[in-house]
Short mmCIF file of C-alpha atoms and ligand atoms in Angstrom, two decimals:
data_model
loop_
_atom_site.label_atom_id
_atom_site.label_comp_id
_atom_site.label_asym_id
_atom_site.label_seq_id
_atom_site.Cartn_x
_atom_site.Cartn_y
_atom_site.Cartn_z
CA MET A 86 4.12 33.44 -86.20
CA THR A 87 6.32 33.84 -83.18
CA GLY A 88 6.71 31.72 -80.05
CA ARG A 89 8.44 32.84 -76.87
CA ALA A 90 9.68 30.95 -73.84
CA CYS A 91 11.53 32.05 -70.74
CA GLY A 92 14.82 30.81 -69.35
CA LYS A 93 14.94 29.56 -65.80
CA VAL A 94 16.87 29.36 -62.58
CA ILE A 95 16.57 26.43 -60.20
CA LEU A 96 16.46 27.89 -56.69
CA LEU A 97 16.88 24.51 -55.01
CA GLY A 98 16.68 20.83 -55.93
CA GLU A 99 18.54 20.30 -59.23
CA HIS A 100 19.78 16.75 -59.84
CA ALA A 101 17.80 15.46 -56.84
CA VAL A 102 14.71 16.25 -58.96
CA VAL A 103 15.79 13.52 -61.39
CA TYR A 104 15.22 11.04 -58.49
CA GLY A 105 11.79 12.32 -57.45
CA VAL A 106 12.79 15.05 -54.98
CA PRO A 107 10.86 18.32 -55.50
CA ALA A 108 12.67 21.29 -57.03
CA LEU A 109 11.84 25.00 -56.84
CA ALA A 110 12.40 26.95 -60.05
CA VAL A 111 11.63 30.41 -61.41
CA GLY A 112 11.27 31.71 -64.94
CA ILE A 113 13.51 34.66 -65.83
CA ASP A 114 12.94 37.51 -68.26
CA ARG A 115 15.69 36.38 -70.64
CA GLY A 116 14.49 33.65 -72.95
CA VAL A 117 14.14 32.39 -76.50
CA GLU A 118 12.10 33.59 -79.45
CA ALA A 119 11.29 31.40 -82.45
CA THR A 120 9.49 32.21 -85.68
CA ALA A 121 7.96 29.63 -87.99
CA GLU A 122 6.67 29.92 -91.53
CA ARG A 123 5.42 27.40 -94.04
CA LEU A 124 7.77 26.78 -96.94
CA THR A 125 6.14 27.11 -100.30
CA ASP A 126 8.20 24.36 -101.95
CA ASP A 127 8.21 20.67 -101.00
CA GLY A 128 11.72 20.59 -99.56
CA ALA A 129 12.77 19.47 -96.10
CA SER A 130 12.02 21.63 -93.05
CA VAL A 131 14.84 23.98 -92.08
CA LEU A 132 15.97 25.09 -88.62
CA CYS A 133 18.02 28.24 -88.42
CA LEU A 134 19.58 28.54 -84.98
CA GLU A 135 21.67 31.67 -84.49
CA GLY A 136 25.29 30.60 -84.11
CA SER A 137 24.73 27.10 -85.53
CA GLY A 138 23.71 28.02 -89.08
CA GLU A 139 21.03 26.12 -90.99
CA VAL A 140 20.07 22.54 -90.28
CA LEU A 141 17.83 20.41 -92.48
CA VAL A 142 15.51 18.05 -90.64
CA THR A 143 16.96 15.23 -92.74
CA ASP A 144 20.57 15.92 -91.60
CA ASP A 145 22.45 13.40 -89.44
CA SER A 146 22.91 15.40 -86.24
CA ASP A 147 21.35 15.70 -82.79
CA LEU A 148 20.02 19.13 -83.71
CA ALA A 149 18.28 17.70 -86.80
CA ARG A 150 16.90 14.77 -84.78
CA ALA A 151 15.61 17.11 -82.07
CA PHE A 152 14.00 19.28 -84.77
CA HIS A 153 12.37 16.16 -86.24
CA GLU A 154 11.05 15.18 -82.79
CA VAL A 155 9.53 18.58 -82.10
CA LEU A 156 7.91 18.68 -85.57
CA SER A 157 6.40 15.21 -84.95
CA ALA A 158 5.24 16.12 -81.46
CA SER A 159 3.56 19.19 -83.01
CA ASP A 160 1.87 17.04 -85.71
CA VAL A 161 3.58 19.06 -88.45
CA SER A 162 4.09 17.31 -91.76
CA ALA A 163 4.29 20.37 -94.06
CA PRO A 164 7.80 21.77 -94.69
CA MET A 165 8.57 24.65 -92.35
CA ARG A 166 11.30 27.19 -91.84
CA VAL A 167 11.98 27.88 -88.16
CA THR A 168 14.34 30.60 -86.93
CA VAL A 169 15.51 30.73 -83.33
CA HIS A 170 17.00 33.63 -81.40
CA ALA A 171 18.23 32.76 -77.88
CA GLU A 172 19.08 35.37 -75.25
CA LEU A 173 20.47 32.62 -73.00
CA PRO A 174 23.95 31.10 -73.07
CA PRO A 175 23.79 27.41 -74.01
CA GLY A 176 25.05 24.78 -71.54
CA ALA A 177 24.93 27.26 -68.67
CA GLY A 178 22.10 25.94 -66.50
CA LEU A 179 19.61 28.62 -67.55
CA GLY A 180 17.37 26.22 -69.44
CA CYS A 181 18.35 27.34 -72.95
CA SER A 182 17.61 23.96 -74.52
CA ALA A 183 14.13 23.54 -73.02
CA ALA A 184 13.29 27.17 -73.86
CA ILE A 185 14.23 26.53 -77.49
CA GLY A 186 11.93 23.49 -77.49
CA VAL A 187 9.03 25.46 -76.00
CA ALA A 188 9.54 28.44 -78.33
CA ILE A 189 9.71 26.25 -81.46
CA GLY A 190 6.63 24.28 -80.40
CA ARG A 191 4.72 27.52 -79.84
CA ALA A 192 5.87 29.10 -83.11
CA LEU A 193 4.78 25.99 -85.04
CA GLY A 194 1.37 26.11 -83.36
CA GLU A 195 0.97 29.78 -84.31
CA ALA A 196 2.08 29.16 -87.90
CA LEU A 197 -0.50 26.38 -88.28
CA GLY A 198 -3.28 28.40 -86.65
CA GLN A 199 -3.47 26.01 -83.66
CA PRO A 200 -1.78 27.74 -80.71
CA ALA A 201 -0.16 25.22 -78.37
CA SER A 202 -1.71 24.72 -74.92
CA LEU A 203 0.58 24.71 -71.88
CA GLU A 204 0.61 20.89 -71.86
CA GLN A 205 1.36 20.75 -75.60
CA SER A 206 4.21 23.27 -75.20
CA VAL A 207 5.74 21.12 -72.46
CA ALA A 208 5.30 17.89 -74.46
CA ARG A 209 6.97 19.46 -77.52
CA ALA A 210 9.87 20.75 -75.42
CA MET A 211 10.31 17.34 -73.79
CA ALA A 212 10.50 15.73 -77.25
CA TRP A 213 13.30 18.19 -78.07
CA GLU A 214 15.05 17.78 -74.70
CA ARG A 215 15.14 13.96 -74.75
CA VAL A 216 17.45 14.00 -77.77
CA PHE A 217 20.10 15.97 -75.89
CA HIS A 218 19.59 15.01 -72.25
CA GLY A 219 18.58 11.36 -72.28
CA ASN A 220 16.83 11.46 -68.88
CA PRO A 221 15.41 14.95 -68.28
CA SER A 222 13.25 15.35 -65.19
CA GLY A 223 11.06 17.85 -67.05
CA VAL A 224 11.63 20.76 -64.66
CA ASP A 225 13.21 22.94 -67.37
CA ALA A 226 10.39 22.41 -69.88
CA ALA A 227 7.74 23.01 -67.20
CA VAL A 228 9.11 26.31 -65.92
CA SER A 229 10.07 27.52 -69.38
CA ALA A 230 6.50 27.03 -70.62
CA GLN A 231 4.78 28.32 -67.50
CA GLY A 232 7.07 31.02 -66.09
CA GLY A 233 6.64 32.34 -62.55
CA CYS A 234 7.75 30.26 -59.60
CA ILE A 235 6.98 26.55 -59.51
CA ARG A 236 7.44 23.51 -57.30
CA PHE A 237 8.16 20.60 -59.60
CA VAL A 238 8.02 16.88 -58.88
CA ARG A 239 8.92 14.52 -61.69
CA GLY A 240 5.84 12.98 -63.32
CA GLU A 241 3.41 15.39 -61.63
CA PRO A 242 1.86 18.63 -62.90
CA PRO A 243 3.97 21.61 -61.74
CA GLN A 244 2.57 23.52 -58.79
CA PRO A 245 2.65 27.32 -59.24
CA LEU A 246 3.85 29.01 -56.05
CA ARG A 247 2.77 32.36 -54.72
CA LEU A 248 5.68 34.63 -53.90
CA ALA A 249 5.23 36.76 -50.79
CA THR A 250 7.91 39.17 -51.97
CA LYS A 251 9.99 39.83 -55.08
CA LEU A 252 13.15 37.81 -55.62
CA GLU A 253 16.20 39.84 -56.63
CA LEU A 254 18.66 37.45 -58.25
CA ALA A 255 22.19 37.96 -59.53
CA ILE A 256 23.20 35.37 -62.08
CA GLY A 257 26.89 34.85 -62.71
CA HIS A 258 28.48 32.82 -65.48
CA THR A 259 31.67 30.82 -64.88
CA GLY A 260 32.47 31.19 -68.58
CA GLN A 261 32.50 27.41 -68.94
CA SER A 262 29.69 25.40 -70.48
CA SER A 263 28.83 21.89 -69.40
CA SER A 264 26.71 19.06 -70.72
CA THR A 265 23.63 18.32 -68.62
CA LYS A 266 23.66 14.74 -69.94
CA THR A 267 27.25 14.18 -68.78
CA MET A 268 26.62 15.74 -65.37
CA VAL A 269 23.41 13.72 -64.83
CA GLU A 270 25.28 10.53 -65.84
CA GLY A 271 28.07 11.36 -63.36
CA VAL A 272 25.51 11.66 -60.56
CA ALA A 273 23.95 8.34 -61.61
CA ARG A 274 27.39 6.67 -61.31
CA LEU A 275 27.85 8.18 -57.84
CA ARG A 276 24.45 6.83 -56.84
CA ALA A 277 25.36 3.34 -58.09
CA ARG A 278 28.72 3.37 -56.25
CA ARG A 279 27.53 4.75 -52.90
CA PRO A 280 23.75 4.31 -52.67
CA ALA A 281 23.45 4.90 -48.90
CA VAL A 282 25.50 8.13 -48.91
CA PHE A 283 23.67 9.30 -52.02
CA GLN A 284 20.32 8.68 -50.37
CA LYS A 285 21.40 10.85 -47.42
CA SER A 286 22.15 13.71 -49.81
CA LEU A 287 18.75 13.30 -51.47
CA ASP A 288 17.03 13.30 -48.07
CA GLY A 289 18.97 16.42 -47.12
CA ILE A 290 18.00 18.24 -50.32
CA ARG A 291 14.36 17.18 -49.88
CA SER A 292 14.25 18.78 -46.45
CA LEU A 293 15.98 21.96 -47.72
CA VAL A 294 13.38 22.25 -50.50
CA THR A 295 10.50 21.77 -48.03
CA ASN A 296 11.88 24.53 -45.83
CA ALA A 297 12.62 26.78 -48.80
CA GLN A 298 9.00 26.54 -49.90
CA LEU A 299 7.95 27.68 -46.43
CA ALA A 300 10.50 30.52 -46.57
CA LEU A 301 9.19 31.64 -49.98
CA ASP A 302 5.66 31.58 -48.68
CA ALA A 303 6.60 33.64 -45.63
CA GLY A 304 8.81 36.07 -47.57
CA ASP A 305 11.77 34.97 -45.41
CA LEU A 306 14.59 35.79 -47.83
CA LYS A 307 17.33 35.41 -45.21
CA GLY A 308 16.14 31.87 -44.48
CA LEU A 309 15.86 31.11 -48.20
CA GLY A 310 19.43 32.29 -48.77
CA GLN A 311 20.76 30.07 -45.99
CA LEU A 312 18.94 27.08 -47.47
CA MET A 313 20.49 27.84 -50.87
CA ASP A 314 23.94 27.87 -49.28
CA LEU A 315 23.26 24.48 -47.70
CA ASN A 316 22.02 23.13 -51.03
CA GLN A 317 25.29 24.28 -52.59
CA MET A 318 27.23 22.28 -49.97
CA LEU A 319 25.32 19.12 -50.81
CA LEU A 320 25.78 19.71 -54.55
CA SER A 321 29.55 20.12 -54.00
CA GLY A 322 29.49 16.81 -52.15
CA MET A 323 28.06 15.28 -55.33
CA PHE A 324 31.09 16.62 -57.28
CA LEU A 325 29.00 19.12 -59.23
CA SER A 326 30.85 22.26 -58.20
CA THR A 327 34.04 23.75 -59.67
CA PRO A 328 36.60 26.27 -58.37
CA GLU A 329 34.94 28.96 -60.53
CA ILE A 330 31.49 28.18 -59.10
CA GLU A 331 32.90 28.36 -55.57
CA ALA A 332 34.66 31.66 -56.38
CA LEU A 333 31.45 33.22 -57.76
CA CYS A 334 29.46 32.05 -54.71
CA ALA A 335 32.10 33.32 -52.25
CA SER A 336 32.29 36.76 -53.92
CA ALA A 337 28.52 37.07 -53.93
CA ARG A 338 28.33 36.27 -50.22
CA GLU A 339 31.13 38.74 -49.48
CA GLU A 340 29.13 41.43 -51.31
CA GLY A 341 26.21 40.69 -49.02
CA ALA A 342 24.16 38.16 -51.01
CA LEU A 343 21.83 36.19 -48.75
CA GLY A 344 22.83 32.90 -50.37
CA ALA A 345 24.46 31.56 -53.52
CA LYS A 346 24.68 28.26 -55.33
CA LEU A 347 25.19 26.69 -58.70
CA THR A 348 22.02 26.45 -60.76
CA GLY A 349 21.22 23.67 -63.20
CA ALA A 350 23.60 20.88 -64.05
CA GLY A 351 26.81 22.35 -62.55
CA GLY A 352 30.33 21.45 -63.70
CA GLY A 353 30.52 25.03 -65.03
CA GLY A 354 27.58 27.13 -66.14
CA CYS A 355 25.94 29.65 -63.86
CA VAL A 356 25.46 30.44 -60.20
CA VAL A 357 22.45 32.19 -58.70
CA ALA A 358 22.80 34.57 -55.78
CA LEU A 359 19.78 35.74 -53.81
CA CYS A 360 20.20 39.45 -53.10
CA ALA A 361 18.50 42.19 -51.12
CA GLY A 362 19.19 45.49 -52.87
CA ASN A 363 22.77 44.56 -53.75
CA ALA A 364 22.45 42.47 -56.92
CA ASP A 365 24.10 45.21 -59.03
CA ALA A 366 27.05 45.28 -56.62
CA VAL A 367 27.37 41.49 -56.83
CA VAL A 368 27.40 41.58 -60.64
CA ALA A 369 29.91 44.46 -60.65
CA ARG A 370 32.18 42.46 -58.33
CA TRP A 371 31.96 39.42 -60.62
CA GLN A 372 32.81 41.60 -63.60
CA ARG A 373 35.88 42.98 -61.82
CA GLU A 374 36.92 39.37 -61.29
CA GLY A 375 36.57 38.59 -65.00
CA PHE A 376 33.18 36.85 -64.92
CA SER A 377 29.97 38.00 -66.58
CA GLY A 378 26.60 38.31 -64.91
CA PHE A 379 23.24 39.99 -64.92
CA VAL A 380 20.40 40.86 -62.57
CA THR A 381 16.91 39.46 -62.85
CA ILE A 382 13.89 40.21 -60.68
CA VAL A 383 11.06 37.74 -60.19
CA HIS A 384 7.93 39.65 -59.19
CA PRO A 385 5.22 38.21 -56.95
CA ALA A 386 2.63 38.66 -59.70
CA GLU A 387 4.55 36.17 -61.84
CA GLY A 388 4.14 33.44 -59.21
CA ARG A 389 0.54 32.38 -59.79
CA THR A 390 -1.74 31.48 -56.92
O1 PMV B 457 20.06 21.57 -68.17
P1 PMV B 457 20.24 22.40 -66.92
O2 PMV B 457 21.63 22.77 -66.67
O3 PMV B 457 19.26 23.54 -66.90
O4 PMV B 457 19.85 21.45 -65.67
C1 PMV B 457 18.67 20.74 -65.58
C2 PMV B 457 18.40 20.30 -64.18
C3 PMV B 457 18.91 18.91 -63.79
O5 PMV B 457 18.26 18.62 -62.55
C4 PMV B 457 20.39 18.90 -63.57
C5 PMV B 457 18.55 17.84 -64.81
C6 PMV B 457 17.08 17.53 -64.91
O6 PMV B 457 16.70 16.87 -65.89
O7 PMV B 457 16.31 17.90 -64.01
#
């Protein structure tokens, strides 16, 4: 009675996606696994999240509320025991929260003999996400449920993209976690204070995403890397970068990465560097500098046509 979901990397378009700009995202092989079983007694449902101990659905905490929401969205009234194992760091921009929501929703479906459809998995993850993030665009839940490479526009079904060539990605962690809710609220304040300047950034990101989709389609990794670098500049202009993010991006570029940027909410968390045969060298460099990182490959077969 197990459910799995993948983590994700946003190649381009985070934050702007909250305001209707498309984002490009890929599922990664690290993810979340959840198991669900029916409790034989009539007690409250229990969530066992590695690192956070046991939470009863009746507890007064965000975790308990999120658990309640995902149980309701899955039409589960019987008491359940759900155990979650995450291979993703939380608060790091790799979609840990949405992946937990998808994995729990899937495990509940399996336990009840009604496997969740793709749409149901996304809806269950969104119910979970809303408790923590307030105003999620839905990109994390969509890519976590679907995997592969997607173009996502808020409120629309995700569009699977065909990859012309594999993507070799190095993912580096600043060592700092950040709250997506806080970062999204900070961007909303910036938008309220300087609407015209903010709109220019959104327009800029929209055109980068359009060109990145063309680059992906053509297998133009050099072009894609340059567009990621430009996206990073616009994200820094929105006060989402940090000295550690800039250091990780600079080291990756020095090691020959084609492009590097923060991924996800920023303010800490992870960076993604697009590589061409040198992802191991990029990660080794980060490790020498005291950061952690790993390599992930997105294969063309995973991007559906
Ligand atoms: O929660 P994260 O760090 O994976 O970021 C989610 C992406 C944002 O665009 C920042 C927020 C959203 O809801 O799309």
